[in-house]
Amino acid sequence: MPIPLFLKALIISTFLHALLGPVESSVVGAPQSGSDIVANLIPLPQNQSLTSDAQAYLDAHNAIRRAKGVPPLQWDPKLAQYAKNWADQSVNECNPHHHSGGPYGENTLWEQYDERTPAMVAQIWINEQANYDQSKMQCKCQPETSTCMCGHYTQVVWSSTTAVGCGNATCNNDLGVLIVCSYNPPGNYVNQNPFQNAHPLPSTGLPGPSGAKKLRRNRRHGTKMLHRLRNASKPILP
């Protein structure tokens, strides 16, 4: 007796569902590689949603980078986790001058309370551009001090940096909040123009940095503590 047409269609549909279903699931749900955080950073897809804080950090960085003619950054969740991990490890001292010593560029900021938005945090670093002498590719104040520094700004706009990730932690014993942003590749090389990959390249009046010695300049230093301390006798970190 011939098999009815509708029954044939049902059998074929069931077979295809059983065949293709597991393949689709395994591709969509495939876990990311467990490679070391230092290696093979995977850029976040442009259409992947970010938290509001992550988007605010990214927008603030890219606004000044766009104004300077350098390529935009991407948000990297591995860098964000690295920054968060270091902030978490620092909750007992809450010292923005103590850095992770890792392979990334690193900007830090301490605040008494969690009162600043990500855009306000980034703006504090961006404001250092007033201290930067682009013709000499160095800070106007030498050596840099807690009241005159440029390293946070130059890391924000460093043209060869492609990714950023930020995190924060509330410190123990009411010591405040520590904010960390990590950058890859790191910037702040001595005698190198932060805008060397800019379009158009800003004029520096100096020879190009191709032969510059790649020594890190102050790229792992924190901002000065913002001295709104409850206890006025609390020592101020240098």
PDB file of N, CA, C and O in Angstrom, residues 7 27 93 123 137 191 205 221 232:
ATOM      1  N   LEU A   7       2.185  11.860   4.854  1.00  0.00           N
ATOM      2  CA  LEU A   7       3.008  11.073   5.764  1.00  0.00           C
ATOM      3  C   LEU A   7       4.460  11.109   5.320  1.00  0.00           C
ATOM      4  O   LEU A   7       5.383  11.173   6.151  1.00  0.00           O
ATOM      5  N   VAL A  27      26.917  25.242  16.902  1.00  0.00           N
ATOM      6  CA  VAL A  27      27.605  26.406  16.365  1.00  0.00           C
ATOM      7  C   VAL A  27      27.253  27.646  17.162  1.00  0.00           C
ATOM      8  O   VAL A  27      28.120  28.386  17.595  1.00  0.00           O
ATOM      9  N   GLU A  93      44.010  48.439  49.731  1.00  0.00           N
ATOM     10  CA  GLU A  93      44.831  49.653  49.752  1.00  0.00           C
ATOM     11  C   GLU A  93      44.230  50.784  48.940  1.00  0.00           C
ATOM     12  O   GLU A  93      44.450  51.960  49.237  1.00  0.00           O
ATOM     13  N   GLN A 123      36.860  62.062  31.001  1.00  0.00           N
ATOM     14  CA  GLN A 123      37.133  63.479  30.782  1.00  0.00           C
ATOM     15  C   GLN A 123      38.264  63.976  31.671  1.00  0.00           C
ATOM     16  O   GLN A 123      39.040  64.851  31.265  1.00  0.00           O
ATOM     17  N   MET A 137      56.472  66.371  21.903  1.00  0.00           N
ATOM     18  CA  MET A 137      55.969  65.037  22.225  1.00  0.00           C
ATOM     19  C   MET A 137      56.275  64.657  23.672  1.00  0.00           C
ATOM     20  O   MET A 137      56.755  63.567  23.967  1.00  0.00           O
ATOM     21  N   ASN A 191      59.517  59.380  23.111  1.00  0.00           N
ATOM     22  CA  ASN A 191      59.868  60.022  21.836  1.00  0.00           C
ATOM     23  C   ASN A 191      59.031  59.553  20.658  1.00  0.00           C
ATOM     24  O   ASN A 191      59.424  59.732  19.516  1.00  0.00           O
ATOM     25  N   GLY A 205      56.603  69.032  14.101  1.00  0.00           N
ATOM     26  CA  GLY A 205      57.818  69.828  13.930  1.00  0.00           C
ATOM     27  C   GLY A 205      59.073  69.042  14.236  1.00  0.00           C
ATOM     28  O   GLY A 205      60.165  69.582  14.262  1.00  0.00           O
ATOM     29  N   HIS A 221      50.923  54.854  35.573  1.00  0.00           N
ATOM     30  CA  HIS A 221      50.862  55.674  36.766  1.00  0.00           C
ATOM     31  C   HIS A 221      49.442  56.159  36.933  1.00  0.00           C
ATOM     32  O   HIS A 221      48.746  56.404  35.979  1.00  0.00           O
ATOM     33  N   ALA A 232      40.706  64.731  57.248  1.00  0.00           N
ATOM     34  CA  ALA A 232      41.675  65.638  56.639  1.00  0.00           C
ATOM     35  C   ALA A 232      43.105  65.269  56.967  1.00  0.00           C
ATOM     36  O   ALA A 232      44.035  65.709  56.300  1.00  0.00           O
TER      37      ALA A 232
END
